[in-house]
């Protein structure tokens, strides 16, 4: 290998105030680019200039060589500046309590004095190996992030959601009214925006209104607008949401909450494509596509005479059913990682990932609040996390029971157990099929067959 192609040595920082020990360690690790520091200020200067991946740290540093105060302060400063640094702390004989305290505060490992060069060498090399794996995983995750996006904004790897996205893409460039049916928190507005972005109306406005959030007496004005003087407080002409979305898309969320008298006026607009503002006499032509959503059972409401059947069929030319998060294979861990990165950047940059026990808890939870609940849980976990990884207790999820016993059919129970185990294994191994197969105690070809059988290919 030529000098130009030679791989640079990995950088190791030794924080030790004993000059004799400094020389011994520097001599022992010729396969690393070794830097030494005898105090906190020097250590921080080296950290800023060289960014070493691994640091060995003696907790007994001046001005407190017989205590640990300065050592812990140095460790905190290092982790504050560069949280991904692997810190290995020195523990004197009988000082294991300090070492365990250091681990809890973010140190990666510890070694005991008197020093064993070979033992410390193994710990240091293992730290570099783990750090390299973390860097490779982070790089791979960054490259793959875009592969999990559909409709430009929806993050999913689940076959169930990919079918939804394909259906929306097919109808995007038509003018058909689309009704999105799904529980709260499943991402109905995000899908509506994705539909708009995939359509030939994308350059015009996307306007959203939550019909349940606006009082009945104001909803008509919000939708249709009003003329100046139409009612007390109408000091100027105001366009409604339908008119604002002219040429684009209007998203009516919780359409089941529109009162019956207003349903008649909305039906007239959909049939004739004209509106009249409140207090106006002029028919205004408007080219607005309607996309609506609800978590209510509109067919039941029609039977109870609380929703017009003719309006339902106008709004539901295309019906898209959105599965809950619990039915989206592998999406809980995929979305959790996305939200962790988002909230870590915004709130707590020290949090770098999600630990395997937390991923297992995420995949086992039923998510009654769907994606919105997951987002809130991860935000809370990023805020509450003490270390660099979110762990299960940070999620504040209750004890999870195995629900396989709920199945009376043995075949269904076995399939449910298989799917759950496969999804958890793949999540815990960051999508590595070989490692997931080892975790499950099966061969890699067998795992591929099961992925195909249960239509989990996209989740892998």
Coordinates of C-alpha atoms in Angstrom, one line a residue:
X1 CA 0.0 0.0 0.0
X2 CA 1.4 3.4 -1.0
X3 CA 1.7 6.2 1.6
X4 CA -1.0 8.0 -0.2
X5 CA -3.5 5.1 0.2
X6 CA -2.5 4.3 3.8
X7 CA -5.4 4.4 6.1
X8 CA -5.0 7.1 8.8
X9 CA -4.6 5.8 12.4
X10 CA -7.5 6.0 14.8
X11 CA -7.1 8.8 17.4
X12 CA -6.8 7.9 21.1
X13 CA -6.7 10.5 23.8
X14 CA -5.1 9.4 27.2
X15 CA -6.0 11.7 30.1
X16 CA -3.6 10.9 32.8
X17 CA -1.5 13.2 35.1
X18 CA 1.3 10.6 35.8
X19 CA 4.0 11.5 33.2
X20 CA 5.6 8.0 33.5
X21 CA 2.3 6.3 32.8
X22 CA 1.7 8.7 29.9
X23 CA 4.9 7.6 28.2
X24 CA 4.2 3.9 28.9
X25 CA 0.7 4.1 27.4
X26 CA 1.9 6.1 24.4
X27 CA 4.6 3.5 23.7
X28 CA 2.2 0.6 24.1
X29 CA -0.3 1.8 21.5
X30 CA 1.8 2.4 18.4
X31 CA -1.1 1.2 16.2
X32 CA -3.1 4.3 17.3
X33 CA -2.5 8.0 16.9
X34 CA -2.1 8.7 20.6
X35 CA -2.5 12.1 22.3
X36 CA -1.9 12.8 26.0
X37 CA -3.3 15.3 28.4
X38 CA -2.6 15.8 32.1
X39 CA -5.6 18.0 33.0
X40 CA -9.1 19.0 32.0
X41 CA -8.2 22.1 29.9
X42 CA -5.5 20.3 27.9
X43 CA -7.9 17.4 27.3
X44 CA -10.6 19.7 26.0
X45 CA -8.2 21.5 23.7
X46 CA -7.1 18.1 22.2
X47 CA -10.7 17.0 21.9
X48 CA -11.6 20.2 19.9
X49 CA -8.6 20.0 17.7
X50 CA -8.3 16.2 17.0
X51 CA -11.7 14.8 17.8
X52 CA -10.4 11.4 19.1
X53 CA -12.9 8.6 18.9
X54 CA -11.8 7.0 22.2
X55 CA -10.6 8.5 25.5
X56 CA -9.1 6.8 28.5
X57 CA -9.6 8.9 31.6
X58 CA -8.1 8.8 35.1
X59 CA -10.7 10.2 37.4
X60 CA -8.0 11.5 39.8
X61 CA -6.9 14.6 38.0
X62 CA -5.4 17.9 39.4
X63 CA -6.4 19.9 41.3
X64 CA -8.2 16.9 42.9
X65 CA -5.7 14.0 42.3
X66 CA -6.9 12.1 45.4
X67 CA -10.6 12.4 44.6
X68 CA -12.9 12.1 41.5
X69 CA -14.4 15.6 41.3
X70 CA -12.2 16.8 38.5
X71 CA -12.3 13.5 36.6
X72 CA -16.1 13.6 36.5
X73 CA -16.1 17.2 35.5
X74 CA -13.7 16.4 32.6
X75 CA -15.9 13.5 31.5
X76 CA -19.0 15.7 31.5
X77 CA -17.2 18.3 29.5
X78 CA -16.1 15.7 26.9
X79 CA -19.6 14.2 26.5
X80 CA -21.1 17.7 26.3
X81 CA -18.8 18.6 23.4
X82 CA -18.8 15.2 21.7
X83 CA -21.4 12.8 23.0
X84 CA -20.4 9.9 20.7
X85 CA -16.9 9.7 22.3
X86 CA -16.2 6.3 23.9
X87 CA -14.8 7.1 27.4
X88 CA -13.0 4.4 29.4
X89 CA -12.4 5.5 33.0
X90 CA -9.7 4.3 35.4
X91 CA -10.8 2.7 38.6
X92 CA -8.4 2.2 41.5
X93 CA -8.5 -0.8 43.7
X94 CA -11.7 -0.7 45.8
X95 CA -13.1 2.2 43.8
X96 CA -15.6 0.2 41.7
X97 CA -18.4 2.4 42.9
X98 CA -16.9 5.4 41.2
X99 CA -16.5 3.4 38.0
X100 CA -20.2 2.3 38.1
X101 CA -21.2 5.9 38.7
X102 CA -19.1 6.9 35.7
X103 CA -20.9 4.3 33.5
X104 CA -24.3 5.7 34.6
X105 CA -23.1 9.2 33.7
X106 CA -22.2 8.1 30.1
X107 CA -18.8 6.4 30.3
X108 CA -18.5 3.4 27.9
X109 CA -16.3 1.1 30.1
X110 CA -13.8 1.1 32.9
X111 CA -10.4 -0.6 33.8
X112 CA -8.9 -1.2 37.1
X113 CA -5.5 0.0 38.4
X114 CA -2.8 -1.2 38.8
X115 CA -2.7 -1.0 35.0
X116 CA -2.6 -4.1 32.8
X117 CA -1.5 -2.9 29.3
X118 CA -2.9 -5.9 27.5
X119 CA -6.3 -5.8 29.2
X120 CA -6.7 -2.1 28.6
X121 CA -5.6 -2.6 25.0
X122 CA -8.5 -5.1 24.5
X123 CA -11.0 -2.6 26.0
X124 CA -9.7 0.2 23.8
X125 CA -9.7 -1.8 20.6
X126 CA -13.3 -3.0 21.3
X127 CA -14.3 0.6 21.9
X128 CA -13.0 1.6 18.5
X129 CA -14.7 -1.4 16.8
X130 CA -18.1 -0.5 18.4
X131 CA -17.7 3.1 17.4
X132 CA -16.9 2.1 13.8
X133 CA -20.0 -0.1 13.7
X134 CA -22.1 2.9 15.1
X135 CA -20.7 5.2 12.4
X136 CA -21.4 2.7 9.6
X137 CA -25.0 2.1 10.9
X138 CA -25.6 5.9 11.1
X139 CA -24.3 6.3 7.6
X140 CA -26.4 3.4 6.3
X141 CA -29.5 4.8 8.1
X142 CA -28.9 8.2 6.5
X143 CA -28.7 6.7 3.1
X144 CA -31.8 4.6 3.6
X145 CA -34.0 7.3 5.1
X146 CA -35.3 8.3 1.7
X147 CA -36.1 4.7 0.7
X148 CA -38.8 4.6 3.3
X149 CA -40.7 7.7 2.0
X150 CA -43.7 7.4 -0.2
X151 CA -45.8 10.3 -1.6
X152 CA -42.8 12.5 -0.8
X153 CA -43.6 12.7 3.0
X154 CA -45.0 9.4 4.4
X155 CA -42.4 7.3 6.2
X156 CA -43.3 3.6 6.0
X157 CA -41.9 0.2 5.1
X158 CA -45.1 -1.6 5.8
X159 CA -46.8 -3.4 2.8
X160 CA -50.2 -2.3 4.3
X161 CA -49.3 1.4 3.9
X162 CA -47.5 0.9 0.6
X163 CA -50.8 -0.3 -0.8
X164 CA -52.5 2.8 0.5
X165 CA -49.9 5.0 -1.1
X166 CA -50.2 3.2 -4.4
X167 CA -53.9 3.7 -4.4
X168 CA -53.5 7.4 -3.7
X169 CA -50.9 7.8 -6.5
X170 CA -53.4 6.2 -9.0
X171 CA -56.2 8.7 -8.2
X172 CA -54.0 11.8 -7.6
X173 CA -54.3 13.2 -11.2
X174 CA -58.1 12.7 -11.4
X175 CA -60.6 15.1 -10.0
X176 CA -62.4 12.4 -8.0
X177 CA -63.3 13.2 -4.4
X178 CA -61.4 11.1 -2.0
X179 CA -62.5 10.0 1.5
X180 CA -59.8 8.9 3.9
X181 CA -61.1 6.6 6.6
X182 CA -59.0 5.8 9.7
X183 CA -58.6 6.2 13.4
X184 CA -57.3 9.4 15.0
X185 CA -53.5 9.8 14.6
X186 CA -53.1 7.6 11.6
X187 CA -51.8 10.4 9.4
X188 CA -54.9 11.4 7.3
X189 CA -53.8 15.0 6.7
X190 CA -50.3 13.9 5.8
X191 CA -51.8 11.5 3.2
X192 CA -54.1 14.3 1.9
X193 CA -51.1 16.5 1.4
X194 CA -49.3 13.7 -0.3
X195 CA -52.2 13.3 -2.7
X196 CA -52.2 17.0 -3.4
X197 CA -48.4 17.0 -4.0
X198 CA -48.7 14.0 -6.4
X199 CA -51.5 15.7 -8.4
X200 CA -51.4 18.3 -11.2
X201 CA -52.8 20.8 -8.7
X202 CA -49.5 20.7 -6.7
X203 CA -48.5 24.3 -7.7
X204 CA -51.7 25.7 -6.2
X205 CA -52.9 25.9 -2.6
X206 CA -53.5 23.0 -0.2
X207 CA -56.0 24.3 2.4
X208 CA -57.0 22.2 5.5
X209 CA -59.8 22.8 7.9
X210 CA -60.8 20.6 10.9
X211 CA -64.6 20.7 10.9
X212 CA -64.8 19.5 14.5
X213 CA -62.6 22.3 15.8
X214 CA -64.8 25.2 14.7
X215 CA -68.2 26.1 16.3
X216 CA -71.2 25.4 14.1
X217 CA -72.2 29.1 13.8
X218 CA -68.7 29.9 12.4
X219 CA -68.1 26.9 10.2
X220 CA -70.3 28.2 7.3
X221 CA -68.3 31.5 7.2
X222 CA -65.0 29.5 7.4
X223 CA -66.0 27.4 4.4
X224 CA -67.8 29.8 2.2
X225 CA -66.6 33.2 3.3
X226 CA -68.7 36.3 3.8
X227 CA -69.4 39.8 2.4
X228 CA -68.7 43.0 4.3
X229 CA -71.7 43.7 6.6
X230 CA -73.1 40.2 6.3
X231 CA -73.3 40.0 10.1
X232 CA -72.0 41.9 13.2
X233 CA -68.2 42.0 13.0
X234 CA -68.0 41.4 9.3
X235 CA -66.0 44.5 8.6
X236 CA -64.6 43.4 5.3
X237 CA -65.1 40.8 2.6
X238 CA -63.4 37.5 3.5
X239 CA -62.8 34.5 1.2
X240 CA -63.7 31.1 2.7
X241 CA -61.5 28.0 2.6
X242 CA -63.2 26.6 -0.5
X243 CA -62.4 29.8 -2.4
X244 CA -58.9 30.0 -1.0
X245 CA -58.2 26.5 -2.4
X246 CA -59.3 27.5 -6.0
X247 CA -57.2 25.5 -8.4
X248 CA -55.9 23.4 -5.6
X249 CA -57.1 21.0 -2.9
X250 CA -59.4 21.5 0.1
X251 CA -59.0 19.0 2.9
X252 CA -62.0 18.6 5.2
X253 CA -60.9 16.8 8.3
X254 CA -63.7 15.3 10.5
X255 CA -66.3 15.8 7.8
X256 CA -68.8 13.9 9.9
X257 CA -69.1 16.9 12.2
X258 CA -70.6 19.2 9.6
X259 CA -74.1 20.1 10.7
X260 CA -77.0 19.0 8.4
X261 CA -78.0 22.5 7.1
X262 CA -74.4 23.2 6.0
X263 CA -74.2 19.7 4.4
X264 CA -76.9 20.9 1.9
X265 CA -74.8 24.0 0.9
X266 CA -71.7 21.8 0.6
X267 CA -73.5 19.3 -1.6
X268 CA -74.7 22.2 -3.9
X269 CA -71.0 23.4 -4.3
X270 CA -69.8 19.8 -5.2
X271 CA -72.6 19.4 -7.7
X272 CA -72.5 22.8 -9.4
X273 CA -68.9 24.0 -8.5
X274 CA -70.2 27.4 -7.5
X275 CA -70.5 29.1 -4.1
X276 CA -72.2 32.1 -2.6
X277 CA -70.5 33.9 0.3
X278 CA -72.7 34.7 3.3
X279 CA -74.5 37.9 2.6
X280 CA -73.8 37.7 -1.1
X281 CA -76.0 37.2 -4.1
X282 CA -73.4 36.4 -6.7
X283 CA -72.6 32.8 -7.8
X284 CA -68.8 32.4 -7.8
X285 CA -67.3 29.5 -9.8
X286 CA -64.6 27.7 -7.9
X287 CA -62.4 24.8 -9.1
X288 CA -61.5 23.1 -5.9
X289 CA -60.9 19.4 -5.3
X290 CA -62.3 17.9 -2.1
X291 CA -60.4 15.4 0.0
X292 CA -62.1 14.6 3.3
X293 CA -61.4 12.4 6.3
X294 CA -63.2 11.1 9.3
X295 CA -62.9 8.5 12.1
X296 CA -66.6 8.2 12.4
X297 CA -68.9 5.6 10.8
X298 CA -70.7 7.7 8.2
X299 CA -72.9 4.8 7.1
X300 CA -74.2 4.5 10.6
X301 CA -74.7 8.3 10.7
X302 CA -76.7 8.0 7.4
X303 CA -79.0 5.4 9.0
X304 CA -79.5 7.7 12.0
X305 CA -80.3 10.7 9.7
X306 CA -77.3 12.7 10.9
X307 CA -75.4 12.6 7.6
X308 CA -76.8 13.0 4.1
X309 CA -76.5 10.0 1.9
X310 CA -76.3 12.0 -1.3
X311 CA -73.4 14.0 0.2
X312 CA -71.6 10.9 1.3
X313 CA -71.6 9.4 -2.3
X314 CA -70.4 12.7 -3.6
X315 CA -67.5 12.8 -1.1
X316 CA -66.7 9.1 -1.3
X317 CA -66.1 8.6 -5.0
X318 CA -62.8 7.0 -3.9
X319 CA -62.6 5.5 -0.3
X320 CA -59.1 4.8 1.1
X321 CA -59.0 2.9 4.4
X322 CA -55.8 3.7 6.5
X323 CA -54.6 0.9 8.7
X324 CA -53.8 1.7 12.4
X325 CA -50.1 1.7 13.4
X326 CA -50.5 -1.7 15.1
X327 CA -51.3 -3.3 11.7
X328 CA -48.3 -1.7 9.9
X329 CA -45.5 -4.2 10.0
X330 CA -42.3 -2.7 11.3
X331 CA -43.4 0.9 11.1
X332 CA -43.3 1.5 14.8
X333 CA -39.5 1.2 15.0
X334 CA -39.0 2.9 11.6
X335 CA -41.1 6.0 12.7
X336 CA -39.6 5.9 16.2
X337 CA -36.1 6.4 14.7
X338 CA -37.3 9.2 12.5
X339 CA -38.9 11.0 15.4
X340 CA -35.9 10.4 17.6
X341 CA -33.6 12.1 15.1
X342 CA -36.0 15.0 14.7
X343 CA -36.5 15.6 18.4
X344 CA -32.8 15.0 19.3
X345 CA -31.9 17.8 16.9
X346 CA -34.5 20.1 18.3
X347 CA -34.4 19.3 22.0
X348 CA -31.6 17.1 23.2
X349 CA -28.6 16.5 20.9
X350 CA -27.0 14.1 23.4
X351 CA -29.6 11.4 22.5
X352 CA -28.1 9.4 19.6
X353 CA -30.4 6.4 19.2
X354 CA -32.9 3.9 20.6
X355 CA -31.7 0.9 22.7
X356 CA -32.8 -2.7 21.8
X357 CA -35.1 -3.0 24.9
X358 CA -36.9 0.2 23.9
X359 CA -37.3 -1.1 20.3
X360 CA -38.8 -4.3 21.6
X361 CA -41.2 -2.3 23.8
X362 CA -42.2 -0.1 20.9
X363 CA -43.0 -3.1 18.6
X364 CA -45.0 -4.9 21.3
X365 CA -47.2 -1.9 22.2
X366 CA -50.7 -1.7 20.5
X367 CA -50.5 2.1 19.9
X368 CA -54.2 3.0 20.5
X369 CA -53.3 6.6 19.7
X370 CA -51.4 5.5 16.5
X371 CA -48.6 7.6 15.0
X372 CA -49.5 10.7 17.0
X373 CA -49.1 8.7 20.3
X374 CA -45.8 7.3 19.0
X375 CA -44.5 10.8 18.2
X376 CA -45.5 12.1 21.6
X377 CA -43.9 9.1 23.4
X378 CA -40.6 9.6 21.5
X379 CA -40.6 13.3 22.2
X380 CA -41.1 12.6 25.9
X381 CA -38.3 9.9 25.8
X382 CA -35.8 12.3 24.2
X383 CA -36.5 14.9 26.9
X384 CA -36.4 12.3 29.8
X385 CA -33.4 10.2 28.6
X386 CA -30.4 10.2 31.0
X387 CA -27.9 8.7 28.6
X388 CA -27.1 8.7 24.9
X389 CA -29.8 6.0 24.1
X390 CA -33.5 5.9 24.7
X391 CA -34.2 2.9 26.9
X392 CA -37.6 1.2 27.6
X393 CA -38.2 3.1 30.9
X394 CA -38.0 6.4 29.1
X395 CA -41.0 5.5 27.0
X396 CA -43.3 5.2 30.1
X397 CA -45.2 2.2 28.5
X398 CA -47.1 -0.1 30.8
X399 CA -46.2 -3.8 31.3
X400 CA -46.8 -5.5 28.0
X401 CA -48.7 -8.8 28.0
X402 CA -48.5 -11.4 25.3
X403 CA -51.8 -11.4 23.5
X404 CA -51.2 -14.5 21.5
X405 CA -53.5 -16.4 23.8
X406 CA -56.4 -14.3 22.6
X407 CA -56.4 -16.3 19.4
X408 CA -58.6 -19.4 19.4
X409 CA -57.3 -20.6 16.1
X410 CA -53.9 -22.3 16.5
X411 CA -52.7 -21.4 13.0
X412 CA -53.6 -17.7 13.5
X413 CA -51.9 -17.7 16.9
X414 CA -48.7 -19.3 15.4
X415 CA -48.7 -16.8 12.6
X416 CA -49.2 -13.8 14.9
X417 CA -46.3 -15.0 17.1
X418 CA -44.1 -15.6 14.1
X419 CA -44.8 -12.1 12.7
X420 CA -44.2 -10.4 16.1
X421 CA -40.9 -12.3 16.7
X422 CA -39.6 -11.5 13.2
X423 CA -40.5 -7.8 13.4
X424 CA -38.8 -7.5 16.8
X425 CA -35.7 -9.3 15.7
X426 CA -35.3 -7.2 12.6
X427 CA -35.9 -4.0 14.6
X428 CA -33.4 -5.0 17.2
X429 CA -30.7 -5.8 14.6
X430 CA -31.3 -2.6 12.6
X431 CA -32.6 -4.6 9.6
X432 CA -29.6 -7.0 9.4
X433 CA -31.1 -10.2 8.1
X434 CA -28.2 -12.5 9.1
X435 CA -28.2 -11.2 12.7
X436 CA -32.0 -11.3 12.9
X437 CA -31.9 -15.0 11.8
X438 CA -29.3 -15.8 14.5
X439 CA -31.5 -14.0 17.1
X440 CA -34.5 -16.1 16.0
X441 CA -32.4 -19.3 16.0
X442 CA -33.2 -20.1 12.3
X443 CA -31.2 -20.0 9.0
X444 CA -31.1 -16.9 6.8
X445 CA -32.9 -18.7 3.9
X446 CA -35.7 -19.8 6.4
X447 CA -36.1 -16.1 7.5
X448 CA -36.3 -15.0 3.9
X449 CA -39.0 -17.6 3.3
X450 CA -41.0 -16.4 6.3
X451 CA -40.6 -12.7 5.3
X452 CA -42.1 -13.7 1.9
X453 CA -44.8 -15.8 3.5
X454 CA -46.0 -13.1 5.8
X455 CA -45.5 -10.3 3.3
X456 CA -42.9 -8.6 5.5
X457 CA -40.3 -7.9 2.8
X458 CA -40.7 -4.2 3.0
X459 CA -40.4 -4.2 6.8
X460 CA -36.9 -5.7 6.5

